[in-house]
Every structure is written in structure tokens, then in C-alpha cells.
mmCIF file of C-alpha atoms in Angstrom:
data_model
loop_
_atom_site.group_PDB
_atom_site.id
_atom_site.type_symbol
_atom_site.label_atom_id
_atom_site.label_comp_id
_atom_site.label_asym_id
_atom_site.label_seq_id
_atom_site.Cartn_x
_atom_site.Cartn_y
_atom_site.Cartn_z
ATOM 1 C CA MET A 286 109.111 98.313 109.257
ATOM 2 C CA GLY A 287 106.153 99.447 111.531
ATOM 3 C CA ALA A 288 104.471 96.937 113.914
ATOM 4 C CA GLY A 289 101.575 98.998 114.047
ATOM 5 C CA VAL A 290 99.328 97.234 111.556
ATOM 6 C CA ALA A 291 97.873 93.695 112.546
ATOM 7 C CA SER A 292 99.853 91.375 110.462
ATOM 8 C CA ALA A 293 98.278 88.409 108.522
ATOM 9 C CA PRO A 294 100.040 85.133 109.853
ATOM 10 C CA PRO A 295 103.274 84.284 108.249
ATOM 11 C CA ARG A 296 103.460 82.386 105.125
ATOM 12 C CA GLY A 297 105.109 79.134 104.689
ATOM 13 C CA ARG A 298 108.342 78.511 102.580
ATOM 14 C CA GLU A 299 105.953 77.007 99.756
ATOM 15 C CA GLU A 300 103.615 79.728 99.734
ATOM 16 C CA ARG A 301 106.606 82.283 99.632
ATOM 17 C CA LEU A 302 108.181 80.383 96.963
ATOM 18 C CA ARG A 303 105.107 80.439 94.833
ATOM 19 C CA ASP A 304 104.444 84.129 95.362
ATOM 20 C CA THR A 305 107.992 85.000 94.520
ATOM 21 C CA ARG A 306 108.363 83.304 91.394
ATOM 22 C CA ARG A 307 105.003 84.611 90.165
ATOM 23 C CA ARG A 308 106.265 88.071 90.877
ATOM 24 C CA LEU A 309 109.494 87.532 89.232
ATOM 25 C CA GLU A 310 107.432 86.355 86.271
ATOM 26 C CA THR A 311 104.766 89.092 86.267
ATOM 27 C CA ASP A 312 106.111 92.388 87.361
ATOM 28 C CA VAL A 313 107.506 94.792 84.644
ATOM 29 C CA ASP A 314 110.169 96.910 86.820
ATOM 30 C CA LEU A 315 112.461 96.546 89.431
ATOM 31 C CA TRP A 316 114.586 98.974 91.724
ATOM 32 C CA VAL A 317 118.476 98.461 91.055
ATOM 33 C CA ALA A 318 120.933 99.149 93.549
ATOM 34 C CA THR A 319 124.407 99.665 92.625
ATOM 35 C CA SER A 320 127.883 101.357 93.735
ATOM 36 C CA GLY A 321 131.094 102.843 92.446
ATOM 37 C CA SER A 322 133.962 104.614 93.710
ATOM 38 C CA GLN A 323 133.151 107.656 91.592
ATOM 39 C CA ASP A 324 129.228 108.141 92.485
ATOM 40 C CA GLY A 325 128.764 106.411 95.605
ATOM 41 C CA VAL A 326 125.570 104.381 96.024
ATOM 42 C CA HIS A 327 122.817 104.641 93.452
ATOM 43 C CA LEU A 328 119.206 103.580 93.094
ATOM 44 C CA VAL A 329 116.836 103.432 90.097
ATOM 45 C CA PRO A 330 113.884 101.457 88.571
ATOM 46 C CA LEU A 331 114.285 99.714 85.667
ATOM 47 C CA SER A 332 112.371 97.261 83.419
ATOM 48 C CA TYR A 333 113.477 93.741 83.039
ATOM 49 C CA LEU A 334 113.005 90.464 81.706
ATOM 50 C CA TRP A 335 113.169 87.144 83.961
ATOM 51 C CA ASP A 336 113.730 84.128 82.148
ATOM 52 C CA GLY A 337 113.377 81.571 85.075
ATOM 53 C CA SER A 338 117.104 81.951 85.930
ATOM 54 C CA VAL A 339 118.634 85.310 85.065
ATOM 55 C CA PHE A 340 117.262 88.975 84.736
ATOM 56 C CA LEU A 341 118.174 90.978 81.729
ATOM 57 C CA ILE A 342 118.167 94.842 82.224
ATOM 58 C CA SER A 343 119.477 97.576 79.845
ATOM 59 C CA THR A 344 120.736 101.023 80.667
ATOM 60 C CA PRO A 345 122.796 103.394 79.132
ATOM 61 C CA ARG A 346 126.571 102.791 79.250
ATOM 62 C CA ALA A 347 127.226 106.203 80.333
ATOM 63 C CA SER A 348 124.362 106.447 83.094
ATOM 64 C CA VAL A 349 125.277 106.059 86.995
ATOM 65 C CA THR A 350 123.900 102.433 86.889
ATOM 66 C CA GLY A 351 125.842 101.445 83.837
ATOM 67 C CA ARG A 352 129.166 102.679 84.942
ATOM 68 C CA ASN A 353 128.745 101.260 88.500
ATOM 69 C CA LEU A 354 127.895 97.906 87.123
ATOM 70 C CA LEU A 355 130.840 97.944 84.712
ATOM 71 C CA GLY A 356 132.913 98.636 87.561
ATOM 72 C CA ASP A 357 131.471 96.240 90.226
ATOM 73 C CA GLY A 358 128.706 93.808 89.207
ATOM 74 C CA ARG A 359 127.325 93.145 92.528
ATOM 75 C CA VAL A 360 123.894 94.345 92.693
ATOM 76 C CA ARG A 361 120.867 94.333 94.894
ATOM 77 C CA LEU A 362 117.200 94.422 93.448
ATOM 78 C CA SER A 363 113.941 94.866 94.968
ATOM 79 C CA LEU A 364 110.629 93.985 93.744
ATOM 80 C CA GLY A 365 107.221 94.778 95.193
ATOM 81 C CA THR A 366 106.140 97.284 98.076
ATOM 82 C CA THR A 367 107.966 97.936 101.357
ATOM 83 C CA ARG A 368 105.223 95.771 103.087
ATOM 84 C CA ASP A 369 105.609 92.884 100.446
ATOM 85 C CA VAL A 370 109.182 92.746 99.540
ATOM 86 C CA VAL A 371 111.356 90.704 97.234
ATOM 87 C CA ILE A 372 115.046 91.379 97.526
ATOM 88 C CA VAL A 373 117.565 89.898 95.303
ATOM 89 C CA ASP A 374 121.463 89.889 95.654
ATOM 90 C CA GLY A 375 123.106 89.031 92.682
ATOM 91 C CA ALA A 376 125.963 89.651 90.016
ATOM 92 C CA ALA A 377 125.663 91.625 86.873
ATOM 93 C CA GLU A 378 127.570 90.818 83.746
ATOM 94 C CA PRO A 379 127.604 93.047 80.707
ATOM 95 C CA VAL A 380 126.245 91.211 77.295
ATOM 96 C CA ASP A 381 126.781 92.227 73.833
ATOM 97 C CA THR A 382 123.694 92.826 71.865
ATOM 98 C CA ALA A 383 125.059 90.241 69.277
ATOM 99 C CA GLU A 384 125.900 87.903 71.961
ATOM 100 C CA LEU A 385 122.401 88.190 73.373
ATOM 101 C CA GLY A 386 120.672 87.182 69.959
ATOM 102 C CA ASP A 387 117.835 88.302 68.261
ATOM 103 C CA GLU A 388 115.063 86.202 70.111
ATOM 104 C CA ARG A 389 116.053 87.343 73.529
ATOM 105 C CA ARG A 390 116.302 90.951 72.489
ATOM 106 C CA ALA A 391 112.745 90.603 71.011
ATOM 107 C CA ALA A 392 111.575 89.099 74.330
ATOM 108 C CA PHE A 393 113.020 92.206 76.043
ATOM 109 C CA ALA A 394 111.370 94.936 74.109
ATOM 110 C CA THR A 395 108.116 93.056 74.009
ATOM 111 C CA ARG A 396 108.111 92.492 78.024
ATOM 112 C CA THR A 397 109.634 95.969 78.769
ATOM 113 C CA GLY A 398 108.066 98.273 75.859
ATOM 114 C CA PHE A 399 111.528 99.323 75.224
ATOM 115 C CA ASP A 400 113.895 98.732 72.725
ATOM 116 C CA PRO A 401 117.464 100.116 72.973
ATOM 117 C CA SER A 402 118.484 99.473 69.846
ATOM 118 C CA GLY A 403 116.338 102.209 68.088
ATOM 119 C CA ILE A 404 118.100 104.879 70.528
ATOM 120 C CA ALA A 405 121.026 106.822 69.441
ATOM 121 C CA GLU A 406 122.551 106.686 73.300
ATOM 122 C CA PRO A 407 124.650 103.639 73.737
ATOM 123 C CA TYR A 408 122.769 101.469 75.855
ATOM 124 C CA GLN A 409 124.222 98.177 77.627
ATOM 125 C CA TYR A 410 122.501 94.932 78.439
ATOM 126 C CA PHE A 411 123.384 93.335 81.519
ATOM 127 C CA VAL A 412 122.419 89.764 82.847
ATOM 128 C CA ILE A 413 121.928 89.670 86.517
ATOM 129 C CA ARG A 414 122.336 86.173 87.971
ATOM 130 C CA PRO A 415 120.504 85.895 91.709
ATOM 131 C CA ARG A 416 122.679 84.253 94.254
ATOM 132 C CA ARG A 417 120.432 85.535 97.193
ATOM 133 C CA ILE A 418 116.574 85.861 97.173
ATOM 134 C CA LEU A 419 114.501 86.987 100.124
ATOM 135 C CA ALA A 420 110.971 87.666 100.559
ATOM 136 C CA TRP A 421 108.797 88.980 103.604
ATOM 137 C CA ARG A 422 105.683 90.981 104.114
ATOM 138 C CA GLU A 423 105.920 92.127 107.696
ATOM 139 C CA ALA A 424 108.023 91.854 110.625
ATOM 140 C CA ASN A 425 106.435 88.433 111.303
ATOM 141 C CA GLU A 426 107.889 87.062 108.198
ATOM 142 C CA LEU A 427 111.591 87.737 108.552
ATOM 143 C CA ARG A 428 112.289 84.867 110.123
ATOM 144 C CA GLY A 429 112.270 82.294 106.901
ATOM 145 C CA ARG A 430 112.700 84.988 104.525
ATOM 146 C CA VAL A 431 115.640 83.214 102.790
ATOM 147 C CA LEU A 432 114.298 81.673 99.442
ATOM 148 C CA MET A 433 117.517 80.985 97.500
ATOM 149 C CA ARG A 434 121.126 80.764 98.920
ATOM 150 C CA ASP A 435 124.443 80.469 96.682
ATOM 151 C CA GLY A 436 122.104 80.669 93.717
ATOM 152 C CA SER A 437 119.876 77.522 94.612
ATOM 153 C CA TRP A 438 116.304 77.918 95.450
ATOM 154 C CA LEU A 439 115.458 76.303 98.837
ATOM 155 C CA ASP A 440 112.572 74.130 97.765
ATOM 156 C CA MET B 100 110.945 102.224 82.329
ATOM 157 C CA GLY B 101 108.766 100.977 79.844
ATOM 158 C CA ALA B 102 107.085 103.034 76.985
ATOM 159 C CA GLY B 103 104.602 100.656 76.356
ATOM 160 C CA VAL B 104 102.071 102.397 78.238
ATOM 161 C CA ALA B 105 99.999 105.266 77.319
ATOM 162 C CA SER B 106 101.170 108.175 79.463
ATOM 163 C CA ALA B 107 99.489 111.043 81.181
ATOM 164 C CA PRO B 108 100.753 114.404 80.184
ATOM 165 C CA PRO B 109 103.749 115.447 82.245
ATOM 166 C CA ARG B 110 103.348 117.197 85.383
ATOM 167 C CA GLY B 111 104.602 120.860 86.206
ATOM 168 C CA ARG B 112 107.176 121.691 88.628
ATOM 169 C CA GLU B 113 104.392 123.161 90.906
ATOM 170 C CA GLU B 114 102.444 119.973 90.864
ATOM 171 C CA ARG B 115 105.537 117.638 91.199
ATOM 172 C CA LEU B 116 106.521 119.778 94.218
ATOM 173 C CA ARG B 117 103.057 119.495 95.620
ATOM 174 C CA ASP B 118 102.702 115.670 95.166
ATOM 175 C CA THR B 119 106.236 115.018 96.442
ATOM 176 C CA ARG B 120 105.963 116.946 99.742
ATOM 177 C CA ARG B 121 102.541 115.283 100.384
ATOM 178 C CA ARG B 122 104.204 111.789 99.901
ATOM 179 C CA LEU B 123 107.137 112.710 102.247
ATOM 180 C CA GLU B 124 104.526 113.832 104.849
ATOM 181 C CA THR B 125 102.082 110.793 104.416
ATOM 182 C CA ASP B 126 104.253 107.707 103.513
ATOM 183 C CA VAL B 127 105.561 105.488 106.219
ATOM 184 C CA ASP B 128 108.079 103.573 104.265
ATOM 185 C CA LEU B 129 111.060 104.364 101.947
ATOM 186 C CA TRP B 130 113.728 101.950 100.524
ATOM 187 C CA VAL B 131 117.307 102.941 101.747
ATOM 188 C CA ALA B 132 120.081 102.055 99.658
ATOM 189 C CA THR B 133 123.674 102.454 101.169
ATOM 190 C CA SER B 134 127.281 100.976 100.350
ATOM 191 C CA GLY B 135 130.219 99.862 102.342
ATOM 192 C CA SER B 136 133.751 98.434 101.558
ATOM 193 C CA GLN B 137 132.867 94.991 103.414
ATOM 194 C CA ASP B 138 129.222 94.259 102.223
ATOM 195 C CA GLY B 139 128.892 96.314 99.033
ATOM 196 C CA VAL B 140 125.844 97.728 97.974
ATOM 197 C CA HIS B 141 122.738 97.345 100.037
ATOM 198 C CA LEU B 142 119.005 98.182 100.036
ATOM 199 C CA VAL B 143 116.139 97.676 102.488
ATOM 200 C CA PRO B 144 112.759 99.021 103.311
ATOM 201 C CA LEU B 145 112.819 101.477 106.633
ATOM 202 C CA SER B 146 109.898 103.271 108.225
ATOM 203 C CA TYR B 147 110.749 106.925 108.666
ATOM 204 C CA LEU B 148 109.682 110.321 110.280
ATOM 205 C CA TRP B 149 109.861 113.499 108.120
ATOM 206 C CA ASP B 150 109.802 116.495 109.860
ATOM 207 C CA GLY B 151 109.679 118.955 106.781
ATOM 208 C CA SER B 152 113.501 119.282 106.278
ATOM 209 C CA VAL B 153 115.367 115.953 107.309
ATOM 210 C CA PHE B 154 114.377 112.157 107.458
ATOM 211 C CA LEU B 155 114.777 110.228 110.877
ATOM 212 C CA ILE B 156 115.495 106.478 110.640
ATOM 213 C CA SER B 157 116.196 103.836 113.012
ATOM 214 C CA THR B 158 118.042 100.639 112.328
ATOM 215 C CA PRO B 159 120.357 98.139 114.245
ATOM 216 C CA ARG B 160 123.926 99.420 114.765
ATOM 217 C CA ALA B 161 125.334 95.988 113.659
ATOM 218 C CA SER B 162 122.901 95.634 110.528
ATOM 219 C CA VAL B 163 124.417 96.238 107.068
ATOM 220 C CA THR B 164 122.561 99.428 106.746
ATOM 221 C CA GLY B 165 123.747 100.408 109.952
ATOM 222 C CA ARG B 166 127.559 99.544 109.340
ATOM 223 C CA ASN B 167 127.248 101.136 106.050
ATOM 224 C CA LEU B 168 125.823 104.524 107.263
ATOM 225 C CA LEU B 169 128.342 104.810 110.437
ATOM 226 C CA GLY B 170 131.426 104.254 107.448
ATOM 227 C CA ASP B 171 129.922 106.364 104.689
ATOM 228 C CA GLY B 172 126.930 108.575 105.274
ATOM 229 C CA ARG B 173 125.859 109.011 101.680
ATOM 230 C CA VAL B 174 122.799 107.519 101.086
ATOM 231 C CA ARG B 175 120.046 107.231 98.177
ATOM 232 C CA LEU B 176 116.318 106.971 99.276
ATOM 233 C CA SER B 177 113.255 106.095 97.224
ATOM 234 C CA LEU B 178 109.645 106.334 97.947
ATOM 235 C CA GLY B 179 106.557 105.485 95.626
ATOM 236 C CA THR B 180 106.131 103.205 92.906
ATOM 237 C CA THR B 181 108.577 102.590 90.109
ATOM 238 C CA ARG B 182 106.217 104.654 88.027
ATOM 239 C CA ASP B 183 105.472 107.368 90.373
ATOM 240 C CA VAL B 184 108.878 107.799 92.130
ATOM 241 C CA VAL B 185 110.679 110.193 94.246
ATOM 242 C CA ILE B 186 114.212 109.726 94.826
ATOM 243 C CA VAL B 187 116.481 111.590 97.491
ATOM 244 C CA ASP B 188 120.123 111.858 97.498
ATOM 245 C CA GLY B 189 121.167 112.515 101.132
ATOM 246 C CA ALA B 190 123.842 112.535 103.985
ATOM 247 C CA ALA B 191 122.999 110.435 107.015
ATOM 248 C CA GLU B 192 124.427 111.362 110.592
ATOM 249 C CA PRO B 193 124.181 109.112 113.434
ATOM 250 C CA VAL B 194 122.043 110.881 116.316
ATOM 251 C CA ASP B 195 122.295 109.548 120.127
ATOM 252 C CA THR B 196 119.194 108.995 121.692
ATOM 253 C CA ALA B 197 119.865 111.715 124.248
ATOM 254 C CA GLU B 198 120.418 114.176 121.758
ATOM 255 C CA LEU B 199 117.629 113.467 119.873
ATOM 256 C CA GLY B 200 115.218 114.076 122.773
ATOM 257 C CA ASP B 201 112.054 112.750 124.056
ATOM 258 C CA GLU B 202 109.623 114.412 121.685
ATOM 259 C CA ARG B 203 111.270 113.419 118.481
ATOM 260 C CA ARG B 204 111.757 109.898 119.836
ATOM 261 C CA ALA B 205 107.861 109.862 120.657
ATOM 262 C CA ALA B 206 107.057 111.236 117.256
ATOM 263 C CA PHE B 207 109.137 108.666 115.530
ATOM 264 C CA ALA B 208 107.609 105.787 117.531
ATOM 265 C CA THR B 209 104.008 107.159 116.890
ATOM 266 C CA ARG B 210 104.784 107.722 113.086
ATOM 267 C CA THR B 211 106.370 104.317 112.568
ATOM 268 C CA GLY B 212 104.700 102.267 114.824
ATOM 269 C CA PHE B 213 108.102 101.323 116.138
ATOM 270 C CA ASP B 214 110.009 102.193 119.258
ATOM 271 C CA PRO B 215 113.694 101.102 119.401
ATOM 272 C CA SER B 216 114.197 101.787 122.765
ATOM 273 C CA GLY B 217 111.812 98.815 123.759
ATOM 274 C CA ILE B 218 114.326 96.387 121.984
ATOM 275 C CA ALA B 219 117.249 94.645 123.556
ATOM 276 C CA GLU B 220 119.418 94.802 120.186
ATOM 277 C CA PRO B 221 121.486 98.043 119.973
ATOM 278 C CA TYR B 222 119.616 100.315 117.247
ATOM 279 C CA GLN B 223 120.836 103.441 115.700
ATOM 280 C CA TYR B 224 119.138 106.667 114.772
ATOM 281 C CA PHE B 225 120.046 108.405 111.532
ATOM 282 C CA VAL B 226 119.219 111.798 110.410
ATOM 283 C CA ILE B 227 119.037 111.921 106.785
ATOM 284 C CA ARG B 228 119.546 115.322 105.247
ATOM 285 C CA PRO B 229 118.373 115.889 101.710
ATOM 286 C CA ARG B 230 120.740 117.162 99.159
ATOM 287 C CA ARG B 231 118.919 116.479 96.012
ATOM 288 C CA ILE B 232 115.400 115.288 95.396
ATOM 289 C CA LEU B 233 113.748 114.132 91.791
ATOM 290 C CA ALA B 234 110.320 112.818 91.126
ATOM 291 C CA TRP B 235 108.882 111.468 88.046
ATOM 292 C CA ARG B 236 106.256 109.055 86.721
ATOM 293 C CA GLU B 237 106.932 107.877 83.130
ATOM 294 C CA ALA B 238 109.529 108.705 80.564
ATOM 295 C CA ASN B 239 107.840 112.098 79.800
ATOM 296 C CA GLU B 240 108.567 113.275 83.085
ATOM 297 C CA LEU B 241 112.337 112.667 83.063
ATOM 298 C CA ARG B 242 112.803 116.222 81.979
ATOM 299 C CA GLY B 243 112.160 118.659 84.639
ATOM 300 C CA ARG B 244 112.486 115.618 87.379
ATOM 301 C CA VAL B 245 115.051 117.855 89.740
ATOM 302 C CA LEU B 246 112.982 119.312 92.680
ATOM 303 C CA MET B 247 115.767 119.952 94.850
ATOM 304 C CA ARG B 248 119.384 120.994 94.467
ATOM 305 C CA ASP B 249 122.194 121.401 96.722
ATOM 306 C CA GLY B 250 119.529 121.088 99.520
ATOM 307 C CA SER B 251 117.444 123.849 98.434
ATOM 308 C CA TRP B 252 113.769 123.328 96.888
ATOM 309 C CA LEU B 253 113.440 124.733 93.358
ATOM 310 C CA ASP B 254 110.075 126.457 94.297
#
């Protein structure tokens, strides 16, 4: 992070929690970072559905992200810009389409504008449970950036 | 990626190359994805200097990104937004401050607004050489997204 730009005063925890929850609810895409023994580190943008406690994503089973997450569920997500960051460390678990249920699949398709059931290529849904959430804008917000620890919001 | 938004027609290669090079030259921050056996996958925003062929970044030696890159130089970078993406697969190599030279250190500090030599915590510079560069906006630009292969621009 550069220090060249005059920064606004740092937000307190309450404001960060509010901004962060609003972003999780209103954004459509996030960055998904995964790693695997075969392909190494990977990073792609994907659309998601946030239900207030977990993220739902869908990606081709055979994609690098799909293979990585099936091998090692540890995932790091980011939302926002490099100067208004939300970062999530979480655990991804594959979910069968049947297990997911019609309502949730429809909610995902509505939210993302994308329904993997209409595609010939086999897709895999993953539920991502956040364990740790961080949020900051500039360097003066690095202190106090932890908003969730061990899966619990610090509010 | 969602398909809900009406998309502009896909850019041709020439336009993508021009847009991508301009972004590399003008942006200040990028996302850096790394992985390591101890900490798993990691993702942070960092400021960078692009000299036309390699990226220069700097991060605390003891940070997760620093440790990961010292252990495994494979790195994936992203610039732009989730709907106007530039993605770089590259190899990071640590560079000593002396080896880097005064001119390059000064250029880095000017570009990023950040001079690690003024900080007590030990920082490490890394040079990242791109091997593969991709760029796309919406789903209709996935075809033709490869702009660099094996370190050579496809122009």
C-alpha cells in the first residue's frame, strides 16, 4: 500500500462491520485464491451468493479452482478494491446440486445471472464458510482490521 | 462471471494488448496470490513498479507473502476489477537492496509512495517475471484472453 495519498481517518469497528456486511450482501463478484500440488497457486474472479453466513460459488469441476478446492478446501477470498479491501479466509466444501435444493440454486442463479445447470460442462458448487474476515482501506486502518476470528464476528 | 449484464462486443487482440500494457504502466496496486506449505494460500494487495518487462514489489520478509515467495516463487497477480481483469502468472525472485541499485529503489518509492528502507521491519524486494498474461472483461472475452505465453507477448 502506498502512503502517498492523504488518508481519511480510520473507521472504527462498528463502521467497518457495517461497511463489510453491506459489501458481502451487495457485491456480485469476488476474487478466489486457491492452491494445489499440481497447479500451484491460482486466482480467478467468480460470482457468489452470500446468505448471511456462508458464500456459495460454482465453477467447472475440471477447472484449476475446482480441482484445487476438491483437493484442499482452504481458500482466501477478496472483495472490493486494493484501497477498500475485504479479505476472507475460509474453508470450501463441495455440495451436490440435489443437496443444495431448488430454492438455493434459484437464488444463486438470480444473484449471479448464471445457472450452471444449463451448461453441458460439469460444474461444482462449493459452500465457503468464513473463518476470518479482515477489512481495511489505507495503511492507517491495518490496526483493527480483524472483524471475524474463528468464525465469529467481533461485534 | 455473471451473464446478466448486456456485454459490449469482445475486444480484439490489438485493443486488449494496448489496454493491458496501459494498465500495467498506470495502475499502482495489484493483488498478489501465493502459497506455502505452512500457511496455505494467501492473497494481499501490494503496490508495484512495472518497468516494461518485470514487476517489482516489496513486502516484509516475515509476512506470509514474503515467506511464501521465498519458499516457492510461483505467483499469480491480478489487476483491475472482476469485470475488467488482467491476470499474470509469474516467477518471483528475491533481490537484495544493493543489487537493485539506487535508481530503481528511488523509482519504486516514487511510484508506490512507499520506501521500505525507511522502515525498521526487514523488507524484501522481489522481481516478478511474467510468464503468462490474460485479459478479459465479460464471458464473451474468455476466448482470446491469452496475451502472453512462455514470457512472450502475442503481438
